[in-house]
Short mmCIF file of C-alpha atoms in Angstrom, two decimals:
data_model
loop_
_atom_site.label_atom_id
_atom_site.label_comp_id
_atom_site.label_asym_id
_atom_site.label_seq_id
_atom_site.Cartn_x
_atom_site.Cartn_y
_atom_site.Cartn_z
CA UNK I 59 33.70 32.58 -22.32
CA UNK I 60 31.02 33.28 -24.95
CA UNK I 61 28.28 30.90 -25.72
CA UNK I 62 29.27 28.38 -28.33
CA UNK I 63 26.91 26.60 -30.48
CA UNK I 64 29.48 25.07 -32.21
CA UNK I 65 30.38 23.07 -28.95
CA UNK I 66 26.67 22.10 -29.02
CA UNK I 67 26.53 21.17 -33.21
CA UNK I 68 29.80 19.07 -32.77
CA UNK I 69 28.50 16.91 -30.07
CA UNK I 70 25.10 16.42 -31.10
CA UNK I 71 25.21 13.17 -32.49
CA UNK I 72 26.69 12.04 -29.57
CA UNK I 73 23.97 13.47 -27.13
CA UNK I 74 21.20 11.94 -29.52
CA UNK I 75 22.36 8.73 -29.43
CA UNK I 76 22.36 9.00 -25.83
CA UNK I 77 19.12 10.31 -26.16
CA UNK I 78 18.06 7.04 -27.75
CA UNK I 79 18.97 4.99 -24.03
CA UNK I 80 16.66 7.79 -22.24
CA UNK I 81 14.03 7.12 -24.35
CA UNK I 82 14.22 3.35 -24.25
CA UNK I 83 14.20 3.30 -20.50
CA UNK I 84 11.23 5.81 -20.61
CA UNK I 85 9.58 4.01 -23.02
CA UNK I 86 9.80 0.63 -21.30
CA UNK I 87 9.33 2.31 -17.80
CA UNK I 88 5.84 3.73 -19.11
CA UNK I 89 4.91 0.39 -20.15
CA UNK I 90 5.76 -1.42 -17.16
CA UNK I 91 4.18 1.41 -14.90
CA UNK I 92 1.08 1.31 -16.90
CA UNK I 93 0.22 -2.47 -16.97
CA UNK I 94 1.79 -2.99 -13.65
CA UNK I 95 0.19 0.45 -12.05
CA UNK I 96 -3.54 -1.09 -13.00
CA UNK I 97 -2.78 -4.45 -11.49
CA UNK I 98 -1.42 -3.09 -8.09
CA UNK I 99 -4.07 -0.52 -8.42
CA UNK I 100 -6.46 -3.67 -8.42
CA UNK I 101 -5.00 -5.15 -5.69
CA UNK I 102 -5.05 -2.59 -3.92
CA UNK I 103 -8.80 -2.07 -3.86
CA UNK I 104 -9.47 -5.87 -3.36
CA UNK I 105 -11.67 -7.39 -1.29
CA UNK I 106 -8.99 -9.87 -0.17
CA UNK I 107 -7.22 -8.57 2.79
CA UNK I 108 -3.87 -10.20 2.00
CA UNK I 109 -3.53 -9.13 -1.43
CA UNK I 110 -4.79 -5.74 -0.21
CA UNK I 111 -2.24 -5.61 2.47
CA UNK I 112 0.77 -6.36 -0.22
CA UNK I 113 -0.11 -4.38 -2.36
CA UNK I 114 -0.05 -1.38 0.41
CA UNK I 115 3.17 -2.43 1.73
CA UNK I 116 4.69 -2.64 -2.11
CA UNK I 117 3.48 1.31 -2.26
CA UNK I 118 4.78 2.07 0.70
CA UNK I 119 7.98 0.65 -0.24
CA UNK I 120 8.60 2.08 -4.09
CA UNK I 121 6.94 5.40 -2.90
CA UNK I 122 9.24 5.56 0.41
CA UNK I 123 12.56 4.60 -1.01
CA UNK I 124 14.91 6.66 -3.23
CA UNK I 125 14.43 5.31 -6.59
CA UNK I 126 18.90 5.86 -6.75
CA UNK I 127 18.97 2.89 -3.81
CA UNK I 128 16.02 0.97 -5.65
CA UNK I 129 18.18 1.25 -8.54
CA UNK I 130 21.61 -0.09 -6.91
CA UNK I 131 19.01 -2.66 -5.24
CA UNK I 132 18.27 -4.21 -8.61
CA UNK I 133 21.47 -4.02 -10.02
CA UNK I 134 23.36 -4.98 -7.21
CA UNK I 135 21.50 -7.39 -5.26
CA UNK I 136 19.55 -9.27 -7.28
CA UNK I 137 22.27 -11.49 -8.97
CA UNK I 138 22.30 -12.60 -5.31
CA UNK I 139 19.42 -14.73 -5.51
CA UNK I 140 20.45 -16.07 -8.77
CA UNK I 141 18.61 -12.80 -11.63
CA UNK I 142 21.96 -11.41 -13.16
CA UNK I 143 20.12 -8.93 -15.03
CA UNK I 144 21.79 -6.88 -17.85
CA UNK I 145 21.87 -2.84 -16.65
CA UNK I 146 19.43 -1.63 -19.48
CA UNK I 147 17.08 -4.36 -18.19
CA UNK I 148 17.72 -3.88 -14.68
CA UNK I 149 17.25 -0.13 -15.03
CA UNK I 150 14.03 -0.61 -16.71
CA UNK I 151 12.68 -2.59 -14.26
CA UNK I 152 13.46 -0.16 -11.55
CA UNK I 153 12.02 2.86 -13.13
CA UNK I 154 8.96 1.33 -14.55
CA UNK I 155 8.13 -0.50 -10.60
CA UNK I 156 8.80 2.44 -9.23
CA UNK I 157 6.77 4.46 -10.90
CA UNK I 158 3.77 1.75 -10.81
CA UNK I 159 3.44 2.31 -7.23
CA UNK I 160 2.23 6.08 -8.50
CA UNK I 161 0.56 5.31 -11.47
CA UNK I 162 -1.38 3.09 -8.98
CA UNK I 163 -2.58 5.34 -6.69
CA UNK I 164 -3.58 7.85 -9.05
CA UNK I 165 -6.11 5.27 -11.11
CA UNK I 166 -7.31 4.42 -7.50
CA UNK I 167 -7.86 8.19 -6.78
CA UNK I 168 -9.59 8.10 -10.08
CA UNK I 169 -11.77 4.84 -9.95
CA UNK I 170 -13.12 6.23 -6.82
CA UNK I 171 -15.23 8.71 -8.82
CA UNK I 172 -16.75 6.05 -10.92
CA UNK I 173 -20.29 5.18 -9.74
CA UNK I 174 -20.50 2.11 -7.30
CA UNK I 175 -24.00 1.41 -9.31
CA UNK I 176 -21.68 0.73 -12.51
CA UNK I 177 -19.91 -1.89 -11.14
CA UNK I 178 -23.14 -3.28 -9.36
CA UNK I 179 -24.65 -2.98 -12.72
CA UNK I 180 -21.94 -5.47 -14.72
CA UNK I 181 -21.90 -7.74 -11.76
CA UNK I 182 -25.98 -8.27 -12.15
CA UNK I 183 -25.53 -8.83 -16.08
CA UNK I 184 -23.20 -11.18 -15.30
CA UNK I 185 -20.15 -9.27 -16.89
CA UNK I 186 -17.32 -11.20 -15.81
CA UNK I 187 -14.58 -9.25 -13.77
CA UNK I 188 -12.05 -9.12 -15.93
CA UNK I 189 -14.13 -7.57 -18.79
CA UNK I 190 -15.29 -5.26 -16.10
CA UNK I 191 -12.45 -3.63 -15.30
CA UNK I 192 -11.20 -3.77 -19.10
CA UNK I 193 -13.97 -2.81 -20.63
CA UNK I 194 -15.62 -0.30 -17.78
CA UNK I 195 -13.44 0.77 -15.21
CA UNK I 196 -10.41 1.03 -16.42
CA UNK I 197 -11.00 3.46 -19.57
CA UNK I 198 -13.06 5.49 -17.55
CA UNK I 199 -10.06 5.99 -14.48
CA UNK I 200 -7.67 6.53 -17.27
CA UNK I 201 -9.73 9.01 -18.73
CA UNK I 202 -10.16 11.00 -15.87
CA UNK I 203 -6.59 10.18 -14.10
CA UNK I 204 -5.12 11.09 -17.73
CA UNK I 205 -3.32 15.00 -16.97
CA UNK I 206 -2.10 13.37 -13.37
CA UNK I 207 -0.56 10.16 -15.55
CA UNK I 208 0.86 12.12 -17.97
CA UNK I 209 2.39 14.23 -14.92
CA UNK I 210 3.81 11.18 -13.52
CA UNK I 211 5.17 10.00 -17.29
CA UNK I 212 7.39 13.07 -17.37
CA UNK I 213 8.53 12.38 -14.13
CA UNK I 214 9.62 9.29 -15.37
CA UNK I 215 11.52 10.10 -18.28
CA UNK I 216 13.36 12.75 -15.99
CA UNK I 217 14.09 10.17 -13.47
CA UNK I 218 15.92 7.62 -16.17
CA UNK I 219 19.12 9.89 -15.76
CA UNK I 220 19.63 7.95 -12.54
CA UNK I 221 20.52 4.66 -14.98
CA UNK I 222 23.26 6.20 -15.19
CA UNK I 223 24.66 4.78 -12.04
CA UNK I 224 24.50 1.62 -13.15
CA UNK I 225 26.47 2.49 -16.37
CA UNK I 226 23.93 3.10 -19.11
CA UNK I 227 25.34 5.78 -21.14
CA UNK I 228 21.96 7.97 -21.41
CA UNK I 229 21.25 11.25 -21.78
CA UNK I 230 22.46 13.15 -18.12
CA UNK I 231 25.79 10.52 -18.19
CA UNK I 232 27.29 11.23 -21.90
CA UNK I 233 26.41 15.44 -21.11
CA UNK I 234 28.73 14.67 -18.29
CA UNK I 235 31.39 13.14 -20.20
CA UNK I 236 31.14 15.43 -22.97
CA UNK I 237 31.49 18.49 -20.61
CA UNK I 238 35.14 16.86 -19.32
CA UNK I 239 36.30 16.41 -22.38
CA UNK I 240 35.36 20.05 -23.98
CA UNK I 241 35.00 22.06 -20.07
CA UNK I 242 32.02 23.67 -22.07
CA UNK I 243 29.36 22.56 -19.01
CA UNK I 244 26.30 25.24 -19.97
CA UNK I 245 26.37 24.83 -23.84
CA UNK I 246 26.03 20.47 -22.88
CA UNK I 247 23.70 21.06 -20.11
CA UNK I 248 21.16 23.67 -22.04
CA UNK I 249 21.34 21.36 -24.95
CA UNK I 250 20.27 18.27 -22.69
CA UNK I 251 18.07 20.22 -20.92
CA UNK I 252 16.34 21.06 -24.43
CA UNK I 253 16.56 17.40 -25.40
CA UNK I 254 14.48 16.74 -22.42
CA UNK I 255 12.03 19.55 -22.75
CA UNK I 256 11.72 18.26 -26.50
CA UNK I 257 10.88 14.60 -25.23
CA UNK I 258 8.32 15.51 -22.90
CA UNK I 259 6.40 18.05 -25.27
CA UNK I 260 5.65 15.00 -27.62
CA UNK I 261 4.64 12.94 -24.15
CA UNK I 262 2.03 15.71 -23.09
CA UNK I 263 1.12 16.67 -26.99
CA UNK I 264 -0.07 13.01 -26.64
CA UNK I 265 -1.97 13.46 -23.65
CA UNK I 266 -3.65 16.21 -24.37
CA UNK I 267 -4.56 14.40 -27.76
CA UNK I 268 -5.84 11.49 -26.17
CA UNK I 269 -7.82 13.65 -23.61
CA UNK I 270 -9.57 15.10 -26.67
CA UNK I 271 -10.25 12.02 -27.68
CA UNK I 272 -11.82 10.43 -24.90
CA UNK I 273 -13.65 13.19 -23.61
CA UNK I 274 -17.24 12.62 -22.80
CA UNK I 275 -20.35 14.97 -23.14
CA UNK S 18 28.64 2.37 14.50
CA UNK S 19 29.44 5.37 16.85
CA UNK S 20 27.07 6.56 18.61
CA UNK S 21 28.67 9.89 20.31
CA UNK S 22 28.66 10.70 16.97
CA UNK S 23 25.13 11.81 16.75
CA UNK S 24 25.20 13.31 19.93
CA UNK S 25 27.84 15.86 18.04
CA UNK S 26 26.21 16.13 15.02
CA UNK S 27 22.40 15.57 16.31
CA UNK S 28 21.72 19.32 16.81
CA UNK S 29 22.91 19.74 13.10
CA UNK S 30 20.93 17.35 11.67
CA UNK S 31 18.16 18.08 13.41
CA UNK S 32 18.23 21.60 12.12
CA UNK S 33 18.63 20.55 8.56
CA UNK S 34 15.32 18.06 8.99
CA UNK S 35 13.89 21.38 10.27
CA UNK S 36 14.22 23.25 7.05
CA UNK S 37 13.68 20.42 5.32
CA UNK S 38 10.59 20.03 6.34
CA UNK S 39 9.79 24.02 5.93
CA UNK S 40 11.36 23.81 2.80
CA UNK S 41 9.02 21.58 1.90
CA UNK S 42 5.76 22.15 3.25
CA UNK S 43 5.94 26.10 2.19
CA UNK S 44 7.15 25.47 -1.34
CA UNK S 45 4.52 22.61 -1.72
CA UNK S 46 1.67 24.72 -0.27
CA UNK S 47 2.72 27.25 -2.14
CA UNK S 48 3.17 25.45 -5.63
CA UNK S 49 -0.82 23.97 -4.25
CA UNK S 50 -1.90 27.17 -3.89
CA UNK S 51 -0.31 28.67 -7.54
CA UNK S 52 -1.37 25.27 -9.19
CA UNK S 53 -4.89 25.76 -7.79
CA UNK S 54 -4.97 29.13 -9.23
CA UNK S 55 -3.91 28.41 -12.63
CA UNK S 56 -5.79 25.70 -13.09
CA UNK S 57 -9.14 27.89 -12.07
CA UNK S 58 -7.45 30.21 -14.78
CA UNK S 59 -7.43 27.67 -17.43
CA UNK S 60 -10.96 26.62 -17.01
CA UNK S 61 -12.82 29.70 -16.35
CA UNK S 62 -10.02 32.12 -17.80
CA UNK S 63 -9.89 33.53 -21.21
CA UNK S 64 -8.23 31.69 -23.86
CA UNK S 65 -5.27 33.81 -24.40
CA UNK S 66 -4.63 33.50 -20.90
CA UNK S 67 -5.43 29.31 -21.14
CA UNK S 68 -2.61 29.66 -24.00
CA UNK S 69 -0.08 31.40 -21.87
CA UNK S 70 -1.05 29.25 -18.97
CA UNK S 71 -0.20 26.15 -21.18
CA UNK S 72 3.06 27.13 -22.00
CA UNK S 73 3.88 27.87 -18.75
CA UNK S 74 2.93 24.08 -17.53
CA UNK S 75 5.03 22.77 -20.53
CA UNK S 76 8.11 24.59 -19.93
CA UNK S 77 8.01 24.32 -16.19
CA UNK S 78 7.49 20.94 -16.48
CA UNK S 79 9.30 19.79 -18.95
CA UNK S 80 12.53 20.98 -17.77
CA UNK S 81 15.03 19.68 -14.65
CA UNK S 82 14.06 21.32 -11.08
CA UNK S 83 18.17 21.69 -10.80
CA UNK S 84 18.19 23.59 -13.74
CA UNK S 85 15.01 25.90 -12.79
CA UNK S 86 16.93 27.18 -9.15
CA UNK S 87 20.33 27.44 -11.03
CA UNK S 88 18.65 29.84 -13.81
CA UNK S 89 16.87 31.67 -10.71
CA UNK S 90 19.54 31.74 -8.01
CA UNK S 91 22.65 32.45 -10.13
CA UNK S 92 21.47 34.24 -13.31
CA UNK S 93 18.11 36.31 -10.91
CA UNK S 94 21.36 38.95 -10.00
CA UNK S 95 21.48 39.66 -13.36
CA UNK S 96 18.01 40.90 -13.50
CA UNK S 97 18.48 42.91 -10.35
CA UNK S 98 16.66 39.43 -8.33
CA UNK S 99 18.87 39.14 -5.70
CA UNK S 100 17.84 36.18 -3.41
CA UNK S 101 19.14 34.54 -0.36
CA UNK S 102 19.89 30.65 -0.81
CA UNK S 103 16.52 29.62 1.02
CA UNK S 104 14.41 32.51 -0.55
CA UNK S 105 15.52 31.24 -3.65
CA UNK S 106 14.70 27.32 -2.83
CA UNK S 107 11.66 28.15 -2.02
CA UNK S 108 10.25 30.61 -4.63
CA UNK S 109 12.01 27.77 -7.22
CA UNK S 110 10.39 24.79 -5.38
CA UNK S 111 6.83 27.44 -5.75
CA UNK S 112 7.09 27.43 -9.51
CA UNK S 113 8.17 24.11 -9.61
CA UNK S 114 5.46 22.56 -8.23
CA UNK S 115 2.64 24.31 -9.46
CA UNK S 116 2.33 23.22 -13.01
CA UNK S 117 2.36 19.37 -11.54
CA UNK S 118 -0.25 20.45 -9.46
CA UNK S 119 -2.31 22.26 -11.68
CA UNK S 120 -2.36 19.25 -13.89
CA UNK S 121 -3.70 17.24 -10.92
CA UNK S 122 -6.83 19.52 -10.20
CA UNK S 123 -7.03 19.70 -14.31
CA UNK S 124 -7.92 16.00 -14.23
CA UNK S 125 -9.82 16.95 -11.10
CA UNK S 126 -12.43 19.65 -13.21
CA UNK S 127 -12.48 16.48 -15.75
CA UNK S 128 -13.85 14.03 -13.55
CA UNK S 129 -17.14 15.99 -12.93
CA UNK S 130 -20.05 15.25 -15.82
CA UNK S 131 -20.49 18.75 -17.42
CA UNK S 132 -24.56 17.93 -16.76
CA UNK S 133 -24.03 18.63 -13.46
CA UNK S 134 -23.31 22.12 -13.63
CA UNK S 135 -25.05 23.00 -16.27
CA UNK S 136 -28.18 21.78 -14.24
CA UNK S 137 -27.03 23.69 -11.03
CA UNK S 138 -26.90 26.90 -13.51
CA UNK S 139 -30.64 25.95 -14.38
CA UNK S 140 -31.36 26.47 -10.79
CA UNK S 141 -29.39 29.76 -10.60
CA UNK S 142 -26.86 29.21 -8.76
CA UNK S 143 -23.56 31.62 -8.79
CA UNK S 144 -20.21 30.57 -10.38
CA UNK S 145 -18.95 30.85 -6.99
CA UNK S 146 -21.27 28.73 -5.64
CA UNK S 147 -21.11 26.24 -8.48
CA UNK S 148 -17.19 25.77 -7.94
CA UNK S 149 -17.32 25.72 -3.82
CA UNK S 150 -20.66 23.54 -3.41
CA UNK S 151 -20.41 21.61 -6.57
CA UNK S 152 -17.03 21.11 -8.08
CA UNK S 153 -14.45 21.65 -5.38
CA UNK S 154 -16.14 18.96 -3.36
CA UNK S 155 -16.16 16.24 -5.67
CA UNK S 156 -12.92 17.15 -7.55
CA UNK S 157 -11.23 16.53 -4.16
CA UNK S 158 -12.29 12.62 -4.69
CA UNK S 159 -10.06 11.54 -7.80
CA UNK S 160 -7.15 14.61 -6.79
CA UNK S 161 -6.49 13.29 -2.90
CA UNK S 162 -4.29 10.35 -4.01
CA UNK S 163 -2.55 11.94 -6.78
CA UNK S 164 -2.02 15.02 -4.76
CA UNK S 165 -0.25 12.46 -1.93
CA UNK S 166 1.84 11.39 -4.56
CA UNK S 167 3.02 14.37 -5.51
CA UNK S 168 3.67 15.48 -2.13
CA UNK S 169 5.41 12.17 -1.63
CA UNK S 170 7.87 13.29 -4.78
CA UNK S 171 8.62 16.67 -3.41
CA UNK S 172 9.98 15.43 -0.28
CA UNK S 173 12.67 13.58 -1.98
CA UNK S 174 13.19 16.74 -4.29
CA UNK S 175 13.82 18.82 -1.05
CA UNK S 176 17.43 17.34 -1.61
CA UNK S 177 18.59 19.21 -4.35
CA UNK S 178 18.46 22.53 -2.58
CA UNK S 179 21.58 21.71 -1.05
CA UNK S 180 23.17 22.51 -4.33
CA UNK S 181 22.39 25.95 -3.60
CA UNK S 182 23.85 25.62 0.00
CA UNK S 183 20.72 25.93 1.86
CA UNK S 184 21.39 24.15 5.12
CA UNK S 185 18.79 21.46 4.87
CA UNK S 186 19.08 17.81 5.42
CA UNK S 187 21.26 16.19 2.78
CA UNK S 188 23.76 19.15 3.23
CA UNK S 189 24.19 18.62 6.94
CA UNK S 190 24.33 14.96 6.41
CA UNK S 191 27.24 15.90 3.76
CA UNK S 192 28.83 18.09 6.03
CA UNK S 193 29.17 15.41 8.70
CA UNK S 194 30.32 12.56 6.27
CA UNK S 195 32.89 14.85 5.05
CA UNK S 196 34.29 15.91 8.71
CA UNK S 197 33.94 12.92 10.59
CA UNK S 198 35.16 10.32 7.78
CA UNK S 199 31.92 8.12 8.26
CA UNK S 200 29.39 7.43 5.55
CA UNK S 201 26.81 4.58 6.50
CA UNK S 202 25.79 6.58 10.02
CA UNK S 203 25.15 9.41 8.55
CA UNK S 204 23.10 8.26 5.28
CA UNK S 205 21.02 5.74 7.48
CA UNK S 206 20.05 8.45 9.65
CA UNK S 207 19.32 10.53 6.42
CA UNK S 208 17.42 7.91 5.01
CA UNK S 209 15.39 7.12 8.12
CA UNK S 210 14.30 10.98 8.46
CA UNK S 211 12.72 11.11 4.39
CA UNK S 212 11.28 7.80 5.26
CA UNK S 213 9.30 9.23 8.51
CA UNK S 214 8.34 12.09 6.39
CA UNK S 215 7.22 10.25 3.72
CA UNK S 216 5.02 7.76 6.07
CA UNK S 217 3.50 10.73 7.51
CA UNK S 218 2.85 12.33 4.19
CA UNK S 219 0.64 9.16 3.48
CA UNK S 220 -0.83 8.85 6.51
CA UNK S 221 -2.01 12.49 6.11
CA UNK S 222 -3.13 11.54 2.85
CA UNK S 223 -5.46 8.38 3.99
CA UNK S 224 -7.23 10.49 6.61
CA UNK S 225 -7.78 13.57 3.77
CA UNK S 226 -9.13 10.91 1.65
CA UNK S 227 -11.24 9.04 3.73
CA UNK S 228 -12.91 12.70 4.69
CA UNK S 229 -13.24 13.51 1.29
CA UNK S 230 -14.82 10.06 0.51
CA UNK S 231 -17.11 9.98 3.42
CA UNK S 232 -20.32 10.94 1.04
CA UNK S 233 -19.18 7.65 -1.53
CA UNK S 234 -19.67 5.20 1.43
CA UNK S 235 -23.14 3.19 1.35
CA UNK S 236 -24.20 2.50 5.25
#
């Protein structure tokens, strides 16, 4: 069996749209890990032990559990106590919590090498503490966190094929369906895999961008 | 729940949370090690070399792990690389790894004010010197939790060299489901070994940080 790139032209409409789910649940999964990762990350460091305490068992949690039974957890169990979310959202959710839990440890690995004296420094001006950490902490952690984020953003977008357990036809789930119906499985998989690599050159294109950008001295 | 079950099938899945866990620990050490490496490349390196180095990262990490041991395990023959199923996890899990980490100790290089070596040149100290007194120390601060995490994610990857029929943990636990009919034993027990591996990867990871942040600390 010779390699076809017909196989691959026919069906590539089909594996772009697909492509258009992955990148939706990457896209809102970055989001959510973002804005969530900087809260937990937050919390995390507080001086209040019982915030400090959830937020170490919700890393424990999304860090120790397979983000496939996470998945089925959100899907599954929460119309149980009355959130009958729809799959996209659902899937979404999952990913992007999930990978908050990461995002969060690596801005605290990276706020650790900001200067206590900076923080000391706002508090005697009188900055308050929300326009510390928006203002001073936070740009500086994501500038220096920024490769290890953009490490865990590809991560991400490989880890959306999982929706497809919960029946969101992305990326890894129409490749499969394509390969039953043409039994051409490296032709569908190489061009996925290519989709894939395609999606996460632009991610880290941006990153490195953005690193140029905020780079200091 | 039958219990004479695992006293059958203990042995078994003992052995494959044995490889596992060598599985994991060389290819991750080993992917540290390479990733450590390149990234000193890429900084101190020439810029062809940062180039090549680059590409490597991208394509390494842009593409599935599955795909990466399928490409070396099945088509290495081809090229006269003839590996046994675990040699071939391994070296695969090795490459793997390494751009991911190499990222992380990127960000790590990043984090120190360029000031701060220039000044230590002013007082001539060697390169050497400069990265094992100077950078290495610090850079350990923002990479420690990042590095955990990473760690954490391999663990979980570990699974997917069963595809390749190394004996480790998912495969046993696959085996045993498929001979003995049972599915919630086995997976609990499967799920209960990653999750003692992954609470001692963090534990690990709180005591290597709190060392590395012991200078931060005001007494």
């Amino acid at each position: 069996m010779n390699f076809s790139f017909e196989v691959i032209w026919h069906n590539l409409p089909y594996l772009l749209a697909a492509a258009r789910w992955t990148l939706l649940i990457s896209l809102g999964g970055m989001a959510i890990s973002l804005v969530w990762g900087i809260f937990l990350c937050a919390g995390r460091i507080s001086r209040g032990s019982v915030i400090r305490s959830l937020a170490r068992l919700y890393i424990s949690f999304f860090r120790g559990v397979p983000l496939l039974v996470q998945l089925l957890m959100f899907y599954y169990m929460l119309p149980y106590v009355g959130l009958d979310l729809p799959a996209i959202a659902a899937a979404i959710l999952a990913v992007g919590m999930c990978s908050a839990a990461y995002t969060a440890e690596i801005l605290r690995g990276a706020l650790q090498t900001i200067p206590a004296g900076q923080t000391e420094a706002a508090q005697a001006l009188g900055i308050p503490t929300l326009s510390l950490w928006r203002r001073i902490l936070v740009p500086q952690a994501i500038r220096i966190g920024l490769p290890s984020l953009v490490n865990e953003l590809i991560l991400l977008v490989k880890v959306s094929s999982l929706a497809s357990v919960v029946g969101i036809g992305e990326l890894t789930r129409i490749s499969q369906n394509i390969t039953g119906e043409t039994y051409r499985p490296l032709e569908i998989f190489i061009a996925a895999a290519v989709i894939y690599f395609l999606i996460n050159l632009v991610i880290s294109g941006l990153g490195r961008l953005a690193e140029k950008r905020l780079e200091v001295g | 729940m039958e219990l004479d079950l695992f006293i059958r099938y203990g042995p078994a899945l003992l052995s494959g949370f044995g490889v596992t866990i060598l599985c994991w620990l060389v290819g991750s050490i080993g992917g540290l090690v390479l990733g450590f490496l390149l990234a000193c490349l890429y900084r101190f390196g020439p810029k062809a070399l940062g180039w090549l180095i680059y590409i490597y990262v991208e394509i390494i990490r842009g593409t599935p792990f599955m795909i990466q041991l399928f490409i070396l395990y099945y088509g290495g023959p081809y090229v006269g690389l003839v590996l046994s199923p675990m040699q071939a996890g391994i070296l695969s899990f090795i490459i793997y790894g390494s751009p991911y980490f190499s990222e992380i100790f990127r960000s790590g290089f990043n984090a120190i004010p360029k000031g701060q070596i220039e000044a230590a040149r002013c007082v001539g100290l060697s390169e050497r010197r400069i990265l094992m007194r100077i950078i290495l120390p610090q850079m350990l601060v923002p990479t420690t939790a990042p590095l955990t995490n990473f760690f954490i994610i391999l663990t979980k990857e570990t699974a997917i060299l069963s595809v390749v029929t190394v004996p480790e943990l998912l495969y046993e636990t696959q085996t045993m489901a498929a001979e003995t009919f049972t599915f919630v034993e086995p997976f609990l027990v499967l799920s209960l070994f990653y999750w003692v591996l992954v609470i001692g990867t963090s534990w690990v990871g709180e005591r290597v940080e709190a060392r590395v942040t012991r200078h931060l600390r005001r007494v």
